[in-house]
XYZ file of C-alpha atoms in Angstrom:
625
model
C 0.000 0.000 0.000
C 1.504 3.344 -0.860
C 2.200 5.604 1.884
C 3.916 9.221 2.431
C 5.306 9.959 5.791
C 6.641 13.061 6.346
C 9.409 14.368 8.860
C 12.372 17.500 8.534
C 15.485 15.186 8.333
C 16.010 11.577 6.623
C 18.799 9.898 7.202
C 20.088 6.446 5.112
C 21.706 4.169 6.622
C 22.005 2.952 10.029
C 26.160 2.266 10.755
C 28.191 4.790 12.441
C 27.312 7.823 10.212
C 23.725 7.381 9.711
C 23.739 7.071 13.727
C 25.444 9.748 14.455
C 23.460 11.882 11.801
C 20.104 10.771 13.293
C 21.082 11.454 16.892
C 22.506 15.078 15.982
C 19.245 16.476 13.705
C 17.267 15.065 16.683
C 19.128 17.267 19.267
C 19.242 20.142 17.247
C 15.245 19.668 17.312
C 14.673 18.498 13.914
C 11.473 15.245 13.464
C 14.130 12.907 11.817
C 13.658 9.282 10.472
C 16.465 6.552 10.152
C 15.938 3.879 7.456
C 17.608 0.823 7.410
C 17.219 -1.890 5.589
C 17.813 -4.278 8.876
C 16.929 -2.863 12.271
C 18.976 -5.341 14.104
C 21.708 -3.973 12.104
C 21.916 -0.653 12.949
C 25.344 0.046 15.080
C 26.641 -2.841 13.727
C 30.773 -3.217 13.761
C 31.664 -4.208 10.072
C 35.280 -4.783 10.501
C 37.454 -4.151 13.158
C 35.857 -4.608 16.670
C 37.235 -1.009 18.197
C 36.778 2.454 18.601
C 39.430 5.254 18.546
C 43.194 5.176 18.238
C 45.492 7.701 17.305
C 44.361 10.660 15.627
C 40.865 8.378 15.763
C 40.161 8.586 19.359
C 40.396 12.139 18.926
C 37.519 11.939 16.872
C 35.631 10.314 18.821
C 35.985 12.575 21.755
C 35.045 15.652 19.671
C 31.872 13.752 18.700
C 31.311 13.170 22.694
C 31.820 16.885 23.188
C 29.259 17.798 20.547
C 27.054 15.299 23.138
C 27.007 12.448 19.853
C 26.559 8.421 21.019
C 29.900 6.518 20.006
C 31.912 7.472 22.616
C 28.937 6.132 25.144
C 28.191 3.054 23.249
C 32.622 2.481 22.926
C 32.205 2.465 27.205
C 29.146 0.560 27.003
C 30.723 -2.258 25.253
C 34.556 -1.809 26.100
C 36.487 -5.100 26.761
C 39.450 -3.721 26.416
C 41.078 0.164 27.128
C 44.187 1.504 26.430
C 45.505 4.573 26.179
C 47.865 4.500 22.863
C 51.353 6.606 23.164
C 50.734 6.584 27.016
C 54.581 7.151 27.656
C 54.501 10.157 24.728
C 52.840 13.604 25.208
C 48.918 14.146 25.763
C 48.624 15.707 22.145
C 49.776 12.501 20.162
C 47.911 9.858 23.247
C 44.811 8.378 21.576
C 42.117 6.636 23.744
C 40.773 3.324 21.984
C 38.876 0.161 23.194
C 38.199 -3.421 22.073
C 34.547 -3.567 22.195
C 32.483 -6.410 21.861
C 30.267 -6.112 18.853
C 27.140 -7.906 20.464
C 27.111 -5.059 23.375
C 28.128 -2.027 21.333
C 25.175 -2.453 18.957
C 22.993 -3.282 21.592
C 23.997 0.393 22.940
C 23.618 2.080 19.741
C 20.128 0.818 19.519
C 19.281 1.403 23.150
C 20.855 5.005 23.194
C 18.545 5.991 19.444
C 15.607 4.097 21.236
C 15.977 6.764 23.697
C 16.077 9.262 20.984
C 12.637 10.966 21.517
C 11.403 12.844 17.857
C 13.658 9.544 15.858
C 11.707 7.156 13.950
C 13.469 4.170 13.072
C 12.089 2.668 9.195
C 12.751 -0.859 8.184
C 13.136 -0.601 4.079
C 15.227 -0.432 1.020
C 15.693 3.336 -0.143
C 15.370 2.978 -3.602
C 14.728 6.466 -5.060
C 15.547 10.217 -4.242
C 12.460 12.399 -4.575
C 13.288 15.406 -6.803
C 12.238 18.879 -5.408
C 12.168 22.409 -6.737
C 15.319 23.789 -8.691
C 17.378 20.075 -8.954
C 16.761 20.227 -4.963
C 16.126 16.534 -2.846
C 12.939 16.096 -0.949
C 12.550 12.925 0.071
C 13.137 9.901 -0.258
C 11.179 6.109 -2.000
C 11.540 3.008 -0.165
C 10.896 -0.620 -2.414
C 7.451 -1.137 -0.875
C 5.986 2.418 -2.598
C 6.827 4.426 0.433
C 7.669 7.653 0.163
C 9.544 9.857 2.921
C 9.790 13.569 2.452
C 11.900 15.698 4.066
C 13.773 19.111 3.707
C 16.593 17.432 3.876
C 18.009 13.942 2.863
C 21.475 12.535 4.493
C 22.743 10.110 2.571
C 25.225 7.258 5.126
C 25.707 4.467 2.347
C 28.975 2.900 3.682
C 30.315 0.376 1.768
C 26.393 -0.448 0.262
C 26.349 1.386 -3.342
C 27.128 -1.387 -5.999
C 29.299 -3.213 -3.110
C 31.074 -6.275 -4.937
C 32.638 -8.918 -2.223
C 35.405 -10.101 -3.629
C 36.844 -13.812 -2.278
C 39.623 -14.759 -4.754
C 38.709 -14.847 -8.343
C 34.898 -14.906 -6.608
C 33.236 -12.219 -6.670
C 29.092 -11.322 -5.483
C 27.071 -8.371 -4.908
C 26.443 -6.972 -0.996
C 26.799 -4.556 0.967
C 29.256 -6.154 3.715
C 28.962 -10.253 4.702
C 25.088 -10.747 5.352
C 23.612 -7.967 3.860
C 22.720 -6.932 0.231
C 23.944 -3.952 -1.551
C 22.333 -0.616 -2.539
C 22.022 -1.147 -6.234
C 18.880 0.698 -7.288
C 20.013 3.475 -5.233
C 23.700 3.648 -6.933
C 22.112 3.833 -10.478
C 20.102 7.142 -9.509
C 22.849 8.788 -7.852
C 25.041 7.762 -11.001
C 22.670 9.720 -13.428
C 22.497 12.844 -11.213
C 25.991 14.042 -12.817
C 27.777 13.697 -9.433
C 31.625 12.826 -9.741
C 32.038 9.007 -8.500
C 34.620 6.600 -8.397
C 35.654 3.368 -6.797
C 37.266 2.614 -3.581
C 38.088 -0.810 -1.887
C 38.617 -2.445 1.940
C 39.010 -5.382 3.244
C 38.403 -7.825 6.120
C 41.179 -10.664 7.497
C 39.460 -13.976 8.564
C 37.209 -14.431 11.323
C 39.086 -17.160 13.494
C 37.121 -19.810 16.036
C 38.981 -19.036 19.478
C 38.572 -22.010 21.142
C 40.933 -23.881 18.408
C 43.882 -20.951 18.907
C 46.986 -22.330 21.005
C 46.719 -19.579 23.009
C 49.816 -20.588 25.452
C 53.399 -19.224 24.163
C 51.772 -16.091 22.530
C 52.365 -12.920 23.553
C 49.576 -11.019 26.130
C 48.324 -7.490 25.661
C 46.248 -6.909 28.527
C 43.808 -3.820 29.369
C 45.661 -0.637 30.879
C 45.792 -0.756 34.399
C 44.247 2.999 34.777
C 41.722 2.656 31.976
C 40.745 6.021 30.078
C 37.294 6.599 28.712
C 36.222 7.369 25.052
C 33.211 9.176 26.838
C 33.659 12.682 29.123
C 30.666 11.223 30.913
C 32.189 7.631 32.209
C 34.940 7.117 34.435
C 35.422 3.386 34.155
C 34.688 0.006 32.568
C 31.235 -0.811 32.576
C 31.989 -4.733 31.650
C 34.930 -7.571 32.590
C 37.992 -6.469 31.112
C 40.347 -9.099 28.923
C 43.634 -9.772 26.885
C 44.939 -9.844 23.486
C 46.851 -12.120 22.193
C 50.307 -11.385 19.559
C 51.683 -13.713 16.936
C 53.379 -13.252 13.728
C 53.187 -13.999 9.952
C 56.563 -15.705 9.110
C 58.704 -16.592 6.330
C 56.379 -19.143 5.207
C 53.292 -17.483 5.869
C 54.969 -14.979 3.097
C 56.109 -17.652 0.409
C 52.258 -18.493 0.363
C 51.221 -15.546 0.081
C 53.673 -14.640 -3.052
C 53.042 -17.941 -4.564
C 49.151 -17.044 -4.431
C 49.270 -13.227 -5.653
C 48.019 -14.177 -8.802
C 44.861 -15.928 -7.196
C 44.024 -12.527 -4.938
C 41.547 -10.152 -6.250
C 43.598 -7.358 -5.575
C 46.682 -8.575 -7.412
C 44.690 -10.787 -9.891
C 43.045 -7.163 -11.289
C 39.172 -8.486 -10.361
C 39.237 -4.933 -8.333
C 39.575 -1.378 -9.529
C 38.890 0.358 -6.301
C 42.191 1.464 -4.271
C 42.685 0.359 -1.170
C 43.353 2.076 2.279
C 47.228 2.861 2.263
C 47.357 2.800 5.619
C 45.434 -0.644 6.695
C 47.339 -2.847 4.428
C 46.218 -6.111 3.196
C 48.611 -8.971 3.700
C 49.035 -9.644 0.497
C 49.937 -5.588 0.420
C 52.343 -6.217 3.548
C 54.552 -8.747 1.745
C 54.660 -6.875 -1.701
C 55.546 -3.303 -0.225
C 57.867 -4.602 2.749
C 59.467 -7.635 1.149
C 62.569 -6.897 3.496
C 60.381 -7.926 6.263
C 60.513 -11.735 7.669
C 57.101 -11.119 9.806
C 54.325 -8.897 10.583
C 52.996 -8.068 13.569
C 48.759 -9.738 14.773
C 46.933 -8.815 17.456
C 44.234 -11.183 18.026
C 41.484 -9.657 19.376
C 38.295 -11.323 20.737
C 34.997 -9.714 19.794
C 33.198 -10.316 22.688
C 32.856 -11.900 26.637
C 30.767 -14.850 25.243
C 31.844 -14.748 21.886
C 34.505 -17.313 20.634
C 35.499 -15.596 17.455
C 38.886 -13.617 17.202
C 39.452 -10.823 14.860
C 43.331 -11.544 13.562
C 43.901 -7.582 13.348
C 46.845 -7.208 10.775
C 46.185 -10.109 7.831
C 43.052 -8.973 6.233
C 42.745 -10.657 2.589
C 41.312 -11.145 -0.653
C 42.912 -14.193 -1.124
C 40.796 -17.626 -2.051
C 39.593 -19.287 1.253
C 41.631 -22.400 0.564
C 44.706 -20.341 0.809
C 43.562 -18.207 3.634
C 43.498 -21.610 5.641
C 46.996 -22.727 4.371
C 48.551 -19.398 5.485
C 46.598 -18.411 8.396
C 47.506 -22.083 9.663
C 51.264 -21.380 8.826
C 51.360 -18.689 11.628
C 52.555 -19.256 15.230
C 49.313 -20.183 17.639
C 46.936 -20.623 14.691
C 48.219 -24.483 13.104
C 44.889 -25.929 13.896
C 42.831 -22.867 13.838
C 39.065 -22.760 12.723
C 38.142 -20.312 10.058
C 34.401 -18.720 10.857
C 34.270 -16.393 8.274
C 36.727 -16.364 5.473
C 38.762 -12.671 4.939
C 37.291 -10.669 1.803
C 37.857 -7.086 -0.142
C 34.503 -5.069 -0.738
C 34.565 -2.366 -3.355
C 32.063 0.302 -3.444
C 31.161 3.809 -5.033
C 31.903 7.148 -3.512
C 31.397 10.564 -4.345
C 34.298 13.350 -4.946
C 34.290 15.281 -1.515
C 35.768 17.862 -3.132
C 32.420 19.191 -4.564
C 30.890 19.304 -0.968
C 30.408 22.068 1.073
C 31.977 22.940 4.315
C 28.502 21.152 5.357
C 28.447 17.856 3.993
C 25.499 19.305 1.849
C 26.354 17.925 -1.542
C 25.559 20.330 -4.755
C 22.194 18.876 -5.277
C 20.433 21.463 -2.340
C 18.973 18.942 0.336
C 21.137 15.968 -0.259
C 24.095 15.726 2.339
C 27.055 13.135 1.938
C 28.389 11.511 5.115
C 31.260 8.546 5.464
C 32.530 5.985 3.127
C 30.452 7.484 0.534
C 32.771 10.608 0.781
C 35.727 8.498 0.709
C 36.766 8.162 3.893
C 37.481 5.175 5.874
C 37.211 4.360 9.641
C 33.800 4.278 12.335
C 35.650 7.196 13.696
C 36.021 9.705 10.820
C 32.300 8.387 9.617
C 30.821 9.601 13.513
C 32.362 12.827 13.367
C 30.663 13.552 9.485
C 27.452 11.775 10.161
C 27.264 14.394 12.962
C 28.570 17.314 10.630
C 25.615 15.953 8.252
C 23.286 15.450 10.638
C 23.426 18.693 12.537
C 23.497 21.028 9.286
C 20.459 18.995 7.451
C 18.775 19.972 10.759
C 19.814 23.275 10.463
C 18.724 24.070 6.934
C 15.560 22.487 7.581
C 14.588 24.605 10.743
C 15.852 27.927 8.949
C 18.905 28.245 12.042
C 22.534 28.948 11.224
C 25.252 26.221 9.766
C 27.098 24.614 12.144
C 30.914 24.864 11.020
C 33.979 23.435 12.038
C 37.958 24.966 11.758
C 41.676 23.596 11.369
C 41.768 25.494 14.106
C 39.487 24.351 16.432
C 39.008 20.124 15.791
C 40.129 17.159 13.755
C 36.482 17.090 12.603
C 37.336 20.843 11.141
C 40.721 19.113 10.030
C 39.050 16.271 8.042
C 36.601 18.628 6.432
C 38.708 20.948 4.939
C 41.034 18.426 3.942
C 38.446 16.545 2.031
C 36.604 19.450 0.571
C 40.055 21.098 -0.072
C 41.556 18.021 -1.530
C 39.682 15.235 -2.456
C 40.680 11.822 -2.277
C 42.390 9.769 -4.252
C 42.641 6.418 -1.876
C 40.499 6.295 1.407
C 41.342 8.850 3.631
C 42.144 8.567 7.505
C 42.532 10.960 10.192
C 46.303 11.212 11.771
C 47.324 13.593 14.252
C 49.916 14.668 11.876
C 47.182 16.201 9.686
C 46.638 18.892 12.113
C 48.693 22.108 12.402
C 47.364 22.624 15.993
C 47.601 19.777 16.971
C 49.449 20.310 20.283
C 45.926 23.003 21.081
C 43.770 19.649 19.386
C 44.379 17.081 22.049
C 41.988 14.424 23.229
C 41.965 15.561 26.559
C 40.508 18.912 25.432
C 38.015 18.187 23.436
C 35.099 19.129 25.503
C 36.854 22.869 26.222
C 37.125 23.155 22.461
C 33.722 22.362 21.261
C 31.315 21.679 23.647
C 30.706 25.704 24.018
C 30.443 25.505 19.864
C 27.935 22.445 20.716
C 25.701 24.482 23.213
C 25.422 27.406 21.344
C 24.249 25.578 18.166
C 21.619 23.560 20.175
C 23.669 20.203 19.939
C 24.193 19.557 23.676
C 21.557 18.781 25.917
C 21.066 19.772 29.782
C 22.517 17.137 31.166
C 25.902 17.524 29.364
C 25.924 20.802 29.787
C 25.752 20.709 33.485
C 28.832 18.293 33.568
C 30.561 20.524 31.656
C 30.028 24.142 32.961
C 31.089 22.807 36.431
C 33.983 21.169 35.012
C 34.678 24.545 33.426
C 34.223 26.256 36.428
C 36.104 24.011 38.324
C 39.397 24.517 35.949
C 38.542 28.508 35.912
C 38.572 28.247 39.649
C 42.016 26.436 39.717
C 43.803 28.267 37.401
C 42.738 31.330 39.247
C 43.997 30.303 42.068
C 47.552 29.313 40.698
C 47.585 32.389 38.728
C 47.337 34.820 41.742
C 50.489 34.967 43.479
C 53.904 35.121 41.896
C 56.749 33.664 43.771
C 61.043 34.017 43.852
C 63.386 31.167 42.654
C 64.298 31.147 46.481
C 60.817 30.448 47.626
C 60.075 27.897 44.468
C 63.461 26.171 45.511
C 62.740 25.901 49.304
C 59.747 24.114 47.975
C 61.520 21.232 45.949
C 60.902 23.095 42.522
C 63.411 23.202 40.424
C 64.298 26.631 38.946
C 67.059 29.051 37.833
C 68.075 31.820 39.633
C 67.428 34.025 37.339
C 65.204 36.428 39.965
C 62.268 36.147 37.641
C 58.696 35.591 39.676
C 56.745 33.055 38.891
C 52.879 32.160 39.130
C 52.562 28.234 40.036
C 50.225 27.939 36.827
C 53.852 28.431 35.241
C 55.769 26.217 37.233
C 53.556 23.686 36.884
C 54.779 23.149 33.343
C 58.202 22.648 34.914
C 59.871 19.137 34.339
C 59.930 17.268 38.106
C 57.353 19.762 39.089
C 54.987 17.452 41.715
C 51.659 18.249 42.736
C 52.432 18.036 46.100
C 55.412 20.577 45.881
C 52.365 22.944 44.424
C 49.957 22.348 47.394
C 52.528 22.697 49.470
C 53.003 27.002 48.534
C 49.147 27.166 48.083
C 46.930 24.913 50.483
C 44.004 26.094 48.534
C 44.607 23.790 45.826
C 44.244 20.657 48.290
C 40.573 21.254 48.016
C 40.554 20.356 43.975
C 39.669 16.999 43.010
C 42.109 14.819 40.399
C 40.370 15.141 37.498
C 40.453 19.072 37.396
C 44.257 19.015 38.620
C 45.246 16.630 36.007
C 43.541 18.571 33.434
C 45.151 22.181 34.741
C 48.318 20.680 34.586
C 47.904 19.113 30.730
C 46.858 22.923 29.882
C 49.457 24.863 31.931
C 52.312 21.887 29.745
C 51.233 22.682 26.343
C 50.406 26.757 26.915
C 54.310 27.543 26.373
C 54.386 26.167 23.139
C 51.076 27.094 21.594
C 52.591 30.290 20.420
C 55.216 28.617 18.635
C 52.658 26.250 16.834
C 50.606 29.287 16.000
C 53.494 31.160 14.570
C 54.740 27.795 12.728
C 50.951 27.961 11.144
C 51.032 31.622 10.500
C 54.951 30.937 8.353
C 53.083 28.291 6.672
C 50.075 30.973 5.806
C 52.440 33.851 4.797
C 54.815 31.931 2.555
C 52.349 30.193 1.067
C 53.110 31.853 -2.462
C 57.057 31.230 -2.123
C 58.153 29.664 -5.552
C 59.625 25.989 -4.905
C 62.313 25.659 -6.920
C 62.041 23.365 -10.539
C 65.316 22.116 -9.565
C 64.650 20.569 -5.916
C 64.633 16.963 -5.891
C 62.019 15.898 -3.201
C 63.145 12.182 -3.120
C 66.589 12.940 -1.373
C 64.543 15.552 1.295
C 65.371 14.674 4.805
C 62.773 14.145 6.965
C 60.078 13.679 3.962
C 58.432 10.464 4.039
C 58.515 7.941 1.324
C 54.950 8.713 0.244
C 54.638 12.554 -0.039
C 58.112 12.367 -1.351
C 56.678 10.812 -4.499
C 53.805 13.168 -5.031
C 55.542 16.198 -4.798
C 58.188 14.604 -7.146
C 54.904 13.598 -9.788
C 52.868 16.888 -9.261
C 55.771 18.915 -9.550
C 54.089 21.767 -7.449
C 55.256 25.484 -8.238
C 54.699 27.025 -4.829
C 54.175 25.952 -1.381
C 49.771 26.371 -1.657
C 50.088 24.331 -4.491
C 51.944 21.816 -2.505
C 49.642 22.378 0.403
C 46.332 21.000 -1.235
C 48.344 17.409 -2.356
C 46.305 14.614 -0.967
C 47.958 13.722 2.421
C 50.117 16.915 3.079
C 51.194 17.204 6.676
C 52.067 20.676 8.365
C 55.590 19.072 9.027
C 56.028 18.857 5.442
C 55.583 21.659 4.552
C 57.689 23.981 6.766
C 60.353 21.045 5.613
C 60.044 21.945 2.081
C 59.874 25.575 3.252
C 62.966 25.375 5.216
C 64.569 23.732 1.857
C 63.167 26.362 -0.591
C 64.414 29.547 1.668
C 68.001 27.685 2.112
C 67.723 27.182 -2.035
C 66.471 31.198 -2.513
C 69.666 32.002 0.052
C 71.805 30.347 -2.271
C 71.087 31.989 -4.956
C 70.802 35.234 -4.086
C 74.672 34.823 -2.803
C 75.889 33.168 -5.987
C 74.737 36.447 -7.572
């Protein structure tokens, strides 16, 4: 029976994006719908069972400023915490958890259950409903349904035209289990959009209870477990190990004598892989000096017996999947569950987006693997971008937008709409100019104001946060107040030069050695501040000396942005320049340093590299004459 349902915001697609996007329109105030083809399958985990990481986990916890769901559902379901770079600085430490997949989509459904003014729809979106001037209003489902909305956000994953590839086998779906967007695909491919193909991949699923688990490595939980969430201080379920092994010499000379029966290598695919999530059959072609590569064998769940091998995902034939999986330490007599495969898909150019996910047909907004990105991570933080800006349009308020200089969200934007993307694109802190001012830790001071003031945070959050605030305003205040000598800092235990300069404590607490108890010890008053808000003063007070420097770094990078790069400098024998950008700057040949900027995969660090380079060439030259 045909129907027509009507609400301000539709969102397609129900993984990590689509959630996000649902939950955001719905706290900016928007009557949203979610459509899915499964219900049970929204929040699912298609690959890897975690959340966050480096330059990942900092994604997450913007999302959990702006008051989004993954970092919740991540401590719903963590088995596993750990803090990565723990021993390195807080700007480059990236919180991440082994979840198990059961729970964590369990708590995705709960937490949009919750969603009061969200409408979950079981159905295949088929169609887009064309509005006024080449604009989208709506959306119609296989059964003659048809949505309408003022806006439409489109989450397709890994779904439009998805080929699983298994060897020289090759079928249509979306991931393993569920069937691809097809109908869908063909209407977005006559709509004059600019598409192409990407590709990832999956490693085997292995039975646990047939791993030799004794004489492998361990990687247990962190002792002092950090959150994904602002809103959790600890596990919520039993913590448990990891286990290590590694591929081998023989596990390699299977692999090589078996390229030819990949999909990858046996050209069945012509989507590009992730560069940086290498397949194995990738691992042994590109690091042939290698005689093993690292796996972490990761359980997905408390009573689940299947093991993600995290580090041999494949496209090889499951008969040689078996021989070389069983070739590896631990694993002789393993089980396979699910064999390893390579999905390729469609995505759109990002590049034609605005700063709003809103794509150039007015109404239709692009978020995740459909913009050619890859990760849950970097598809949260634009399913929320999406989400919160269809909202927006639709309720006549102001765009919600994002800076380099404020967030990795802002970051991955303007790299992708700056850019584009040639292979799928992940977030590293290394992308970041600011990234000492863009830490983890900080997220909620960065952008939970920017959340409140655009209607994405509700009450609750923004109680935690505004006494949090005032709790750090409070401290600082008090550290700020009183200066003191060298003598007086030295009778204390602090170490300082002589140098008769005063001090505040807010500055000496950046000092190297400098102990918390050396700081109550000149100022009682900050014995009454709890942990939390002293370890967060003192991540603040270490970073505020060099925030100046970063910000001048950025501002060389800005000003010299025009300086001519010499025709004659020869990238590949750069110091410092990695392999990879090395190359493009040697194929692109770019003429001056903005040029250079907008390559695909450009770091800050490069740049003032090949700035430092071109000023030491112009130097030269101008002597010589």
């Amino acid at each position: 029976m045909f129907h027509v349902k009507h609400f301000d915001v539709v969102v397609i697609g129900g993984g990590h994006a689509g959630a996000e996007a649902a939950a955001a329109a719905v706290r900016m105030g928007a009557r949203t719908a979610l459509i899915s083809m499964r219900k049970d399958r929204i929040g699912v985990m298609s690959c890897n069972p975690a959340i966050g990481g480096l330059g990942k986990g900092h994604l997450v916890r913007e999302v959990d400023a702006l008051d989004g769901i993954m970092g919740l559902a991540a401590d719903a379901a963590g088995i596993q915490f750990r803090l990565l770079n723990r021993r390195k600085g807080p700007a480059v430490q990236g919180p991440r958890t082994q979840a198990d997949r059961k729970l964590y989509r369990q708590a995705i459904q709960v937490l949009l259950a919750r969603t009061a003014g969200l409408e979950i729809i079981e159905g295949e979106v088929v169609d887009l409903i064309d509005g006024p001037n080449g604009s989208v209003s709506g959306v119609a489902l296989l059964d003659g349904t048809q949505v309408t909305a003022a806006a439409v956000v489109l989450t397709a994953g890994t779904f439009l035209n998805g080929i699983i590839h298994v060897g020289d086998q090759h079928r249509s779906g979306g991931r393993e289990g569920d069937v691809a967007s097809e109908r869908l695909a063909h209407k977005l491919a006559g709509l004059g959009l600019k598409r192409g193909r990407l590709k990832t991949g999956t490693p085997p699923r292995l039975d646990g209870k047939t791993i030799v688990w004794e004489g492998l490595d361990v990687q247990p939980a962190d002792d002092e477990p950090v959150m994904l969430s602002f809103l959790n201080k600890a596990p919520q379920v039993r913590q448990v190990s990891c286990g290590i092994t590694h591929t081998n010499e023989r596990t390699h000379d299977i692999v090589r004598a078996n390229l030819g029966r990949s999909a990858m290598y046996g050209g069945h695919i012509e989507g590009v892989g992730p560069r940086y999530c290498p397949s194995i059959e990738d691992k042994v072609v590109r690091f042939a000096d290698k005689t093993g590569h690292q796996i972490f064998l990761e359980p997905e769940g408390l009573d689940d017996d299947t093991v993600y091998p995290n580090g041999i995902s494949t496209s090889l034939p499951a008969d040689v999947q078996y021989e070389y999986v069983r070739s590896i330490k631990g694993l002789e007599n393993v089980t396979i569950l699910q064999p390893g495969y390579a999905i390729e898909y469609d995505f759109f150019d990002p590049s034609a987006l605005r700063p709003t996910l809103e794509s150039t047909l007015t109404g239709l907004y692009f978020a995740g693997q459909i913009n050619g990105t890859t990760g849950y991570e970097e598809a949260a933080a634009q399913g929320l971008v999406a989400g919160a800006n269809a909202a927006a349009a639709a309720l006549g308020l102001a765009p919600v937008l994002f800076s380099r200089t404020d967030s990795y969200i802002g970051v991955m934007l303007d790299d992708l709409i700056s850019r584009g993307v040639t292979e799928p694109y992940r977030m590293f802190t290394s992308r970041a100019e600011y990234r000492l001012h863009l830490r983890a830790d900080n997220a909620d001071q960065r952008m939970t104001g920017l959340g409140l003031a655009a209607g994405l945070v509700g009450e609750a959050r923004a109680k935690i946060y505004t006494d949090k605030m005032a709790k750090i305003g409070a401290a600082n205040a008090v550290l700020s107040t009183q200066t003191y000598s060298p003598q007086e800092l030295q009778a204390a235990g602090i170490g300082v030069s002589r140098d008769g300069a005063a001090r505040s404590l807010l500055q000496v607490l950046a000092f190297a050695d400098t102990h918390w108890s050396q700081i109550d010890q000149l100022e009682p008053q900050m014995l009454g501040f709890d942990t939390d808000t002293k370890a967060q003063v003192w991540r603040d007070a270490l970073y505020a000396q060099y925030l100046h420097r970063e910000k001048a770094d950025a501002d060389t990078l800005r000003r010299n942005e025009m300086m001519r790069i010499p025709v004659e400098l020869d990238f590949a024998n750069l110091p410092g320049l990695s392999n990879e950008l090395a190359a493009k700057l040697q194929r692109r040949r770019p003429s001056n340093l903005s040029e250079a900027e907008r390559i695909e995969g450009m770091t800050p660090a490069a740049l003032l590299l090949v700035l430092a380079h071109c000023r030491k060439a112009n130097l030269a030259r101008a002597v010589g004459q």
